[in-house]
XYZ file of N, CA, C and O in Angstrom:
684
model
N -10.911 22.248 -12.022
C -9.311 21.988 -12.390
C -8.292 21.306 -11.961
O -7.759 20.536 -12.107
N -8.189 22.227 -10.591
C -7.079 21.888 -9.813
C -7.312 20.368 -9.080
O -6.198 19.726 -9.057
N -8.576 20.169 -8.979
C -9.005 18.729 -8.678
C -8.611 17.706 -9.588
O -7.766 16.594 -8.973
N -8.728 17.867 -10.632
C -8.452 16.710 -11.714
C -6.917 16.965 -11.741
O -6.381 15.469 -12.234
N -5.967 17.985 -11.655
C -4.759 18.210 -11.632
C -4.081 17.046 -10.558
O -3.199 16.231 -10.671
N -4.838 17.291 -9.424
C -4.119 16.320 -8.205
C -4.521 14.782 -8.373
O -3.692 13.843 -7.943
N -5.624 14.400 -9.077
C -5.911 13.380 -9.434
C -4.982 12.569 -10.420
O -4.664 11.407 -10.187
N -4.880 13.413 -11.616
C -3.831 12.688 -12.205
C -2.661 12.753 -11.880
O -1.815 11.553 -12.241
N -2.104 13.541 -10.956
C -0.767 13.191 -10.341
C -0.768 12.435 -9.422
O 0.437 11.658 -9.666
N -1.584 12.079 -8.685
C -1.851 11.011 -7.924
C -1.560 9.563 -8.661
O -1.035 8.568 -8.203
N -2.461 9.479 -9.661
C -2.663 8.323 -10.487
C -1.039 8.146 -11.404
O -0.680 7.008 -11.061
N -0.287 9.324 -11.669
C 0.975 8.887 -12.011
C 1.838 8.658 -11.414
O 2.792 7.684 -11.373
N 1.433 9.030 -9.952
C 2.508 8.498 -8.869
C 2.247 7.075 -8.845
O 3.504 6.426 -8.494
N 1.314 6.546 -8.680
C 0.853 5.371 -8.270
C 1.562 4.268 -9.725
O 2.026 3.317 -9.538
N 1.387 5.141 -11.011
C 1.917 4.241 -12.115
C 3.296 4.057 -12.176
O 3.907 3.338 -12.298
N 3.852 5.197 -11.582
C 5.244 5.154 -11.304
C 5.843 4.027 -10.572
O 6.893 3.449 -10.466
N 5.410 4.076 -9.499
C 5.460 3.397 -8.134
C 5.301 1.703 -8.649
O 6.208 0.920 -8.631
N 4.218 1.579 -9.532
C 3.880 0.314 -9.902
C 4.851 -0.486 -11.005
O 5.406 -1.377 -10.665
N 5.370 0.558 -11.889
C 6.465 0.277 -12.649
C 7.904 -0.284 -12.134
O 8.552 -0.704 -12.563
N 8.275 0.970 -11.296
C 9.149 0.832 -10.701
C 9.233 -0.448 -9.687
O 10.550 -1.109 -9.559
N 8.052 -0.840 -9.231
C 8.115 -2.070 -8.250
C 8.352 -3.368 -9.057
O 8.913 -4.359 -8.879
N 7.637 -3.205 -10.338
C 7.616 -4.172 -11.235
C 9.217 -4.355 -12.080
O 9.415 -5.292 -12.709
N 10.149 -3.575 -11.987
C 11.154 -3.546 -12.569
C 12.280 -4.106 -11.843
O 12.110 -4.255 -10.663
N 13.277 -4.327 -12.849
C 14.545 -5.101 -12.071
C 15.352 -4.012 -11.084
O 16.021 -4.747 -10.235
N 15.087 -2.741 -11.470
C 15.822 -1.784 -10.803
C 15.596 -1.902 -9.148
O 16.278 -1.629 -8.304
N 14.310 -2.253 -8.715
C 14.159 -2.617 -7.304
C 14.995 -3.410 -6.572
O 14.832 -3.468 -5.570
N 15.708 -4.768 -7.543
C 16.322 -5.409 -6.671
C 17.543 -5.071 -6.234
O 18.448 -5.697 -5.133
N 17.883 -4.049 -6.439
C 18.957 -3.278 -5.811
C 18.614 -2.570 -4.465
O 19.497 -2.206 -3.519
N 17.572 -2.508 -4.155
C 16.839 -2.078 -2.895
C 16.736 -3.360 -1.723
O 15.620 -3.235 -1.132
N 17.005 -4.365 -2.016
C 16.538 -5.519 -1.049
C 17.469 -5.516 0.063
O 18.494 -5.216 0.256
N 16.792 -5.977 0.804
C 16.974 -5.984 2.408
C 16.848 -7.560 2.781
O 15.607 -7.985 2.954
N 17.851 -8.188 2.913
C 17.507 -9.489 3.367
C 16.947 -10.458 2.413
O 16.291 -11.489 2.585
N 17.164 -10.056 0.921
C 16.750 -10.802 0.038
C 14.984 -10.586 -0.503
O 14.797 -11.178 -1.231
N 14.475 -9.585 0.025
C 13.141 -9.272 0.145
C 13.128 -7.751 -0.343
O 13.817 -6.741 0.285
N 12.125 -7.460 -1.375
C 11.650 -5.720 -1.446
C 10.495 -5.458 -1.055
O 9.907 -6.314 -0.748
N 10.460 -4.207 -0.983
C 9.047 -3.981 -0.124
C 7.955 -3.517 -1.396
O 8.284 -3.652 -2.502
N 6.784 -3.865 -0.675
C 5.695 -3.609 -1.499
C 5.068 -2.229 -1.642
O 4.377 -2.003 -0.633
N 5.732 -1.245 -2.221
C 5.451 0.006 -2.327
C 4.291 0.322 -2.630
O 3.660 1.087 -2.268
N 3.486 -0.368 -3.514
C 2.095 -0.046 -3.870
C 1.153 -0.298 -2.753
O 0.304 0.676 -2.583
N 1.373 -1.290 -1.948
C 0.518 -1.593 -0.966
C 0.455 -0.030 0.231
O -0.122 0.060 0.713
N 1.716 0.077 0.108
C 2.363 1.250 0.954
C 1.514 2.706 0.742
O 0.841 3.117 1.432
N 1.666 2.815 -0.541
C 1.071 3.894 -1.015
C -0.343 3.933 -1.043
O -1.132 4.864 -0.625
N -1.090 2.927 -1.188
C -2.667 2.915 -0.960
C -2.989 2.927 0.246
O -4.023 3.715 0.705
N -2.169 2.618 1.001
C -2.615 2.716 2.671
C -2.404 4.217 2.812
O -3.322 4.479 3.545
N -1.667 4.844 2.426
C -1.398 6.332 3.431
C -2.482 6.997 2.047
O -3.090 8.034 2.819
N -2.878 6.922 0.925
C -3.466 7.165 0.235
C -5.375 6.898 0.675
O -6.072 8.050 0.777
N -5.165 5.866 1.396
C -6.339 5.621 2.311
C -6.399 6.274 3.378
O -7.751 6.646 4.028
N -5.541 6.970 3.979
C -5.779 7.682 5.135
C -6.285 9.080 4.942
O -6.680 9.814 5.666
N -5.836 9.573 3.601
C -5.989 11.010 3.421
C -6.890 11.538 2.205
O -7.293 12.305 2.350
N -6.869 10.285 1.317
C -7.852 10.750 0.126
C -9.420 9.978 0.372
O -9.690 9.611 1.105
N -10.065 10.776 -0.625
C -11.854 10.402 -0.812
C -11.673 8.781 -1.067
O -10.992 8.244 -1.629
N -12.935 8.355 -0.319
C -13.015 6.752 -0.392
C -12.968 6.305 -1.633
O -12.399 5.309 -2.276
N -14.023 6.876 -2.689
C -13.920 6.580 -3.895
C -12.722 6.317 -4.937
O -12.494 5.726 -5.706
N -12.142 7.578 -4.772
C -10.742 7.711 -5.462
C -9.954 6.737 -5.061
O -9.402 6.005 -5.841
N -9.631 6.169 -3.684
C -8.866 5.312 -3.170
C -9.379 3.857 -3.835
O -8.430 2.935 -4.470
N -10.396 3.632 -3.832
C -11.107 2.189 -4.168
C -10.882 2.594 -5.632
O -10.470 1.412 -6.418
N -10.941 3.319 -6.383
C -10.603 3.323 -8.095
C -9.015 2.908 -8.609
O -8.887 2.125 -8.945
N -8.218 3.616 -7.592
C -6.878 3.276 -7.834
C -6.641 1.613 -7.391
O -5.841 1.503 -7.994
N -7.513 1.405 -6.486
C -7.220 0.101 -5.914
C -7.255 -0.945 -7.081
O -6.670 -1.711 -7.398
N -8.490 -0.721 -7.534
C -9.083 -1.527 -8.609
C -8.225 -1.540 -9.837
O -8.058 -2.637 -10.743
N -8.023 -0.347 -10.321
C -7.355 -0.335 -11.454
C -5.479 -0.989 -11.524
O -5.232 -1.599 -12.269
N -5.032 -0.859 -10.284
C -3.779 -1.062 -10.107
C -3.665 -2.550 -9.650
O -2.698 -3.241 -10.004
N -4.558 -3.058 -8.699
C -4.710 -4.640 -8.616
C -5.037 -5.376 -9.938
O -4.593 -6.409 -9.804
N -6.052 -4.822 -10.649
C -6.214 -5.273 -11.941
C -4.976 -5.404 -13.130
O -4.728 -6.591 -13.568
N -4.339 -4.511 -12.691
C -2.906 -4.281 -13.731
C -2.223 -5.365 -13.233
O -1.571 -5.929 -14.373
N -1.966 -5.403 -11.870
C -0.969 -6.507 -11.400
C -1.731 -7.750 -11.601
O -0.728 -8.753 -11.922
N -2.854 -7.918 -11.565
C -3.645 -9.440 -12.000
C -3.260 -9.950 -13.279
O -3.071 -10.946 -13.636
N -3.477 -8.800 -14.297
C -3.388 -9.134 -15.882
C -1.824 -9.594 -15.931
O -1.302 -10.010 -16.816
N -0.729 -8.499 -15.275
C 0.719 -8.905 -15.751
C 1.471 -9.955 -15.018
O 1.918 -10.626 -15.792
N 1.053 -10.164 -13.789
C 1.749 -10.978 -13.126
C 1.003 -12.281 -12.658
O 1.602 -13.056 -11.892
N -0.523 -11.848 -12.342
C -1.482 -13.359 -11.566
C -1.305 -14.518 -12.587
O -1.529 -14.089 -13.723
N -1.607 -15.262 -11.908
C -1.697 -16.588 -12.562
C -3.313 -16.902 -12.531
O -4.078 -17.269 -13.552
N -4.017 -16.366 -11.468
C -5.695 -16.143 -11.437
C -6.026 -15.007 -11.367
O -5.757 -14.260 -10.310
N -6.743 -14.252 -12.360
C -7.078 -12.558 -12.430
C -8.178 -12.647 -11.143
O -9.300 -13.020 -11.027
N -8.076 -11.536 -10.537
C -9.059 -11.084 -9.243
C -8.200 -10.949 -8.072
O -8.447 -10.513 -7.284
N -6.985 -11.949 -7.639
C -6.796 -12.453 -6.332
C -6.079 -11.275 -5.831
O -6.412 -10.837 -4.714
N -5.182 -10.667 -6.546
C -4.444 -9.288 -6.244
C -5.631 -8.277 -6.179
O -5.480 -7.279 -4.917
N -6.443 -8.266 -6.799
C -7.378 -6.835 -6.883
C -8.302 -7.173 -5.885
O -8.285 -6.076 -4.796
N -8.609 -8.182 -5.639
C -9.732 -8.609 -4.119
C -8.693 -8.339 -2.998
O -9.366 -7.804 -1.853
N -7.706 -8.849 -2.742
C -7.356 -8.424 -1.566
C -6.500 -7.298 -1.458
O -6.995 -6.773 -0.157
N -6.345 -6.572 -2.455
C -5.914 -5.069 -2.061
C -7.294 -4.229 -1.734
O -7.361 -3.592 -0.693
N -8.410 -4.653 -2.497
C -9.715 -3.881 -2.014
C -9.997 -4.226 -0.743
O -10.676 -3.291 0.177
N -9.451 -5.501 -0.411
C -10.090 -5.671 1.014
C -9.487 -4.925 1.914
O -10.019 -4.383 3.021
N -8.245 -4.613 1.863
C -7.386 -3.853 2.895
C -7.716 -2.533 2.722
O -7.628 -1.846 3.694
N -7.774 -2.049 1.767
C -8.073 -0.511 1.439
C -9.615 -0.387 2.053
O -9.591 0.964 2.861
N -10.535 -0.965 1.786
C -11.762 -0.882 2.343
C -11.504 -1.195 4.076
O -12.312 -0.360 4.830
N -10.669 -1.854 4.563
C -10.492 -2.062 6.022
C -9.971 -0.967 6.517
O -10.352 -0.468 7.423
N -8.944 -0.223 5.774
C -8.553 1.182 6.025
C -9.335 2.264 6.040
O -9.301 2.972 7.306
N -10.264 2.196 5.343
C -10.997 3.364 5.161
C -11.955 3.006 6.478
O -12.195 4.262 6.823
N -12.357 1.942 6.765
C -13.274 1.794 7.712
C -12.731 1.972 9.297
O -13.430 2.603 9.730
N -11.431 1.489 9.141
C -10.832 1.774 10.525
C -10.416 3.031 10.581
O -9.743 3.397 11.944
N -9.754 3.984 9.536
C -9.825 5.483 9.729
C -10.386 6.091 10.741
O -9.940 7.075 11.289
N -11.407 5.689 10.737
C -12.647 6.613 11.515
C -12.524 6.172 12.836
O -12.719 6.884 14.028
N -11.542 5.100 13.353
C -11.652 4.689 14.517
C -9.942 4.519 15.029
O -10.169 4.587 16.592
N -9.388 4.695 14.535
C -8.008 4.817 14.632
C -7.273 6.194 14.183
O -7.254 6.874 13.669
N -6.412 6.348 15.385
C -5.885 7.518 15.451
C -4.709 7.997 14.800
O -3.577 7.098 14.827
N -5.009 8.081 13.716
C -3.711 8.313 12.533
C -2.764 9.396 12.355
O -1.977 9.680 11.435
N -2.914 10.370 13.640
C -1.873 11.452 13.622
C -0.545 11.004 14.180
O 0.595 11.518 13.924
N -0.518 9.925 14.932
C 0.666 9.395 15.555
C 1.594 8.726 14.654
O 1.080 7.651 13.702
N 2.462 8.930 14.283
C 3.503 8.244 13.311
C 3.873 6.651 13.810
O 3.739 5.882 12.828
N 3.944 6.451 15.063
C 4.068 5.051 15.495
C 2.639 4.249 15.366
O 2.804 3.305 15.191
N 1.685 4.944 15.531
C 0.312 4.180 15.345
C 0.172 3.805 13.816
O -0.057 2.725 13.373
N 0.607 4.632 12.964
C 0.522 4.133 11.701
C 1.660 3.112 11.314
O 1.332 2.322 10.572
N 2.601 3.451 11.780
C 3.879 2.024 11.643
C 3.295 1.131 12.014
O 3.392 0.044 11.373
N 2.755 0.617 13.156
C 2.064 -0.486 13.695
C 0.906 -0.936 12.939
O 0.772 -2.070 12.497
N 0.161 -0.070 12.676
C -0.996 -0.265 11.561
C -0.456 -0.798 10.128
O -0.972 -1.843 9.888
N 0.280 -0.364 9.615
C 0.931 -0.710 8.552
C 1.695 -1.966 8.282
O 1.577 -2.859 7.819
N 2.184 -1.735 9.577
C 3.245 -3.150 9.863
C 2.512 -4.620 9.939
O 2.381 -5.543 9.137
N 0.955 -4.312 10.826
C 0.187 -5.446 11.046
C -0.542 -5.856 9.729
O -1.056 -6.868 9.579
N -0.945 -4.668 8.929
C -1.621 -4.909 7.778
C -0.628 -5.597 6.751
O -1.034 -6.800 5.834
N 0.373 -5.006 6.607
C 1.229 -5.726 5.619
C 1.755 -7.251 5.958
O 1.717 -7.956 5.056
N 2.001 -7.353 7.246
C 1.784 -9.253 7.667
C 0.826 -9.871 7.280
O 0.644 -10.816 6.606
N -0.288 -9.334 7.635
C -1.643 -9.803 7.189
C -2.053 -10.017 5.901
O -2.321 -11.240 5.027
N -1.628 -9.055 4.997
C -1.420 -9.133 3.385
C -0.546 -9.877 2.908
O -1.176 -11.044 2.163
N 0.661 -10.071 3.420
C 1.618 -10.570 2.791
C 1.457 -12.387 3.050
O 1.563 -13.573 2.361
N 0.903 -12.834 4.429
C 0.676 -14.003 4.948
C -0.529 -14.493 3.692
O -0.613 -15.698 3.425
N -1.566 -13.546 3.710
C -2.908 -13.937 3.068
C -2.140 -14.434 1.615
O -2.805 -15.692 0.884
N -1.456 -13.552 1.090
C -1.265 -14.110 -0.445
C -0.093 -15.247 -0.334
O -0.044 -16.043 -1.094
N 0.808 -15.263 0.620
C 1.526 -16.641 0.561
C 0.704 -17.727 1.099
O 0.662 -18.649 0.196
N -0.512 -17.726 1.765
C -1.343 -19.176 1.894
C -1.934 -19.322 0.087
O -2.527 -20.336 -0.155
N -2.535 -18.161 -0.444
C -3.073 -18.204 -1.775
C -2.025 -18.466 -2.627
O -2.813 -19.456 -3.345
N -1.088 -18.243 -2.828
C -0.158 -18.811 -3.543
C 0.198 -20.147 -3.456
O 0.513 -21.134 -4.383
N 0.231 -20.469 -1.990
C 0.500 -22.116 -1.923
C -0.732 -22.872 -2.395
O -0.382 -24.126 -2.925
N -1.826 -22.531 -1.985
C -2.961 -23.115 -2.836
C -2.977 -23.211 -4.193
O -3.331 -24.124 -4.781
N -2.583 -22.184 -4.830
C -2.621 -22.335 -6.041
C -1.446 -23.132 -6.732
O -1.569 -23.671 -7.703
N -0.450 -22.713 -6.309
C 0.794 -23.775 -6.974
C 0.678 -25.143 -6.240
O 1.718 -25.961 -6.509
N -0.079 -25.076 -5.026
C -0.415 -26.437 -4.456
C 1.297 -27.093 -3.868
O 1.573 -28.418 -3.977
N 1.529 -26.209 -3.370
C 2.755 -26.445 -2.545
C 2.907 -25.650 -1.325
O 2.337 -24.751 -0.883
N 3.195 -26.646 -0.343
C 3.317 -25.721 0.972
C 4.780 -25.453 1.262
O 5.508 -26.248 1.117
N 4.849 -23.834 1.664
C 6.191 -23.230 1.386
C 6.276 -22.740 2.838
O 7.190 -21.654 3.182
N 5.350 -22.973 4.052
C 5.547 -22.641 5.276
C 6.715 -23.058 5.884
O 6.865 -24.184 5.960
N 7.531 -22.057 6.261
C 8.765 -22.698 6.886
C 9.441 -21.340 7.650
O 8.971 -20.401 7.746
N 10.406 -21.731 8.539
C 10.742 -20.432 9.273
C 11.488 -19.441 8.500
O 11.328 -18.193 8.679
N 11.967 -19.680 7.439
C 12.802 -19.043 6.470
C 11.779 -17.878 5.946
O 11.968 -16.807 5.678
N 11.032 -18.484 5.166
C 9.501 -17.900 4.926
C 9.147 -16.944 5.414
O 8.733 -15.806 5.183
N 8.691 -17.315 6.695
C 8.146 -16.253 7.629
C 9.216 -15.097 8.167
O 8.758 -14.124 7.998
N 10.275 -15.356 7.970
C 11.439 -14.399 8.142
C 11.234 -13.798 7.021
O 11.527 -12.350 7.584
N 11.382 -13.908 6.081
C 11.460 -13.180 4.793
C 9.892 -12.380 4.809
O 10.169 -10.939 4.129
N 8.972 -12.937 5.045
C 7.492 -12.073 5.044
C 7.607 -11.016 6.268
O 7.319 -10.009 5.849
N 8.301 -11.394 7.594
C 8.360 -10.272 8.571
C 9.322 -9.232 7.672
O 9.193 -8.028 8.491
N 10.438 -9.467 7.251
C 11.256 -8.405 6.905
C 10.749 -7.571 5.878
O 10.844 -6.328 5.697
N 9.995 -8.422 4.856
C 9.208 -7.370 3.876
C 8.279 -6.545 4.785
O 8.176 -5.259 4.139
N 7.724 -7.225 5.540
C 6.705 -6.159 6.193
C 7.020 -4.892 7.282
O 6.778 -3.655 7.406
N 8.117 -5.274 7.855
C 8.982 -4.275 8.549
C 9.604 -3.333 7.479
O 9.554 -2.101 7.663
N 10.106 -3.707 6.546
C 10.650 -2.936 5.324
C 9.532 -1.870 4.815
O 9.795 -0.754 4.858
N 8.367 -2.371 4.528
C 7.295 -1.787 3.945
C 6.850 -0.735 5.261
O 6.481 0.497 4.636
N 6.867 -1.185 6.191
C 6.509 -0.108 7.072
C 7.335 0.977 7.296
O 6.936 2.374 7.919
N 8.762 0.689 7.123
C 9.703 1.855 7.402
C 9.882 2.521 6.341
O 9.704 3.898 6.605
N 9.340 2.285 5.139
C 9.031 3.183 3.949
C 7.921 4.082 3.991
O 7.683 5.141 3.775
N 6.826 3.443 4.799
C 5.568 4.293 4.991
C 5.913 5.640 5.787
O 5.220 6.286 5.792
N 6.785 5.234 6.485
C 7.144 6.319 7.655
C 7.251 7.845 6.999
O 6.530 8.942 7.044
N 8.366 8.054 6.060
C 8.293 8.904 5.342
C 7.353 9.466 4.332
O 7.047 10.770 4.047
N 6.768 8.550 3.494
C 5.478 8.743 2.882
C 4.492 8.957 3.690
O 3.878 10.129 3.223
N 4.164 8.617 4.793
C 3.069 9.260 5.740
C 3.550 10.478 6.217
O 2.604 11.593 6.204
N 4.603 11.075 6.671
C 5.001 12.241 6.960
C 4.540 13.394 5.838
O 4.110 14.332 6.206
N 5.430 12.821 4.213
C 4.820 13.542 3.626
C 3.599 14.143 3.115
O 3.360 15.310 2.987
N 2.731 12.992 3.406
C 1.305 13.256 3.013
C 0.495 13.981 3.729
O -0.130 14.683 3.292
N 1.098 13.654 5.118
C 0.347 14.197 6.124
C 0.971 15.776 6.060
O -0.131 16.702 6.115
N 1.802 16.356 5.919
C 2.443 17.810 5.673
C 1.716 18.548 4.532
O 0.982 19.581 4.633
N 1.583 17.516 3.441
C 0.444 17.949 2.285
C -0.796 18.577 2.624
O -1.146 19.438 2.226
N -1.308 17.255 3.185
C -2.822 17.512 3.640
C -3.011 18.663 4.646
O -3.719 19.314 4.577
N -1.913 18.769 5.846
C -2.031 20.032 6.308
C -2.168 21.465 5.743
O -2.504 22.328 5.978
N -0.868 21.395 4.745
C -0.813 22.628 3.919
C -2.127 22.797 3.084
O -2.639 24.105 2.795
N -2.552 21.674 2.388
C -3.840 21.930 2.054
C -4.961 22.832 2.761
O -5.773 23.698 2.347
N -5.174 22.276 3.989
C -6.164 22.592 4.930
C -5.921 23.993 5.498
O -6.762 24.869 5.158
N -4.796 24.628 5.651
C -4.341 26.051 5.865
C -4.603 26.625 4.404
O -5.150 27.767 4.907
N -4.383 26.112 3.534
C -4.865 27.012 2.248
C -6.108 27.421 2.109
O -6.922 28.417 1.813
N -7.079 26.304 2.594
C -8.456 26.279 2.689
C -9.129 27.378 3.786
O -10.112 28.136 3.522
N -8.460 27.199 4.771
C -8.848 28.039 5.626
C -8.537 29.494 5.593
O -9.546 30.448 5.805
N -7.414 29.849 5.034
C -7.078 31.451 4.567
C -7.578 31.810 3.579
O -7.732 33.029 3.483
N -8.052 30.933 2.369
C -8.717 31.303 1.443
C -10.081 31.405 1.452
O -10.999 32.254 0.978
């Protein structure tokens, strides 16, 4: 029962983040005309600490929701998110993710790669080339902003994970 409660609470957290990110309220948190991709960051942190199947399920659900509500072609966001989450899960076995700076750089690189791929895909879909220094500046700001948001989210998740492990040892 306790496990189902945790799964439901994580799902509700993602649902809140998804709707917050999709709402006009997030525009109040713009930096340089860019808002962070909080859903991407939360999925990144989830991939570091949760079971693989649970994270993949969240990714498919929220990627599909994003595609249905905002995508021109169904599946693009879902496939990209799934690709990155599976990459996180794979690399999590080889990258030391206890260091906050490693996680920051890991998230920064992954965010930059994700946003650049989305930019290329959207350019192909809309058949317009929008590559310029200004667009790359916005992508860079978005990636740094998302990575900075990742730091407190990661610290909270790591602390909760450690507390959960302490309870298991003592119990």
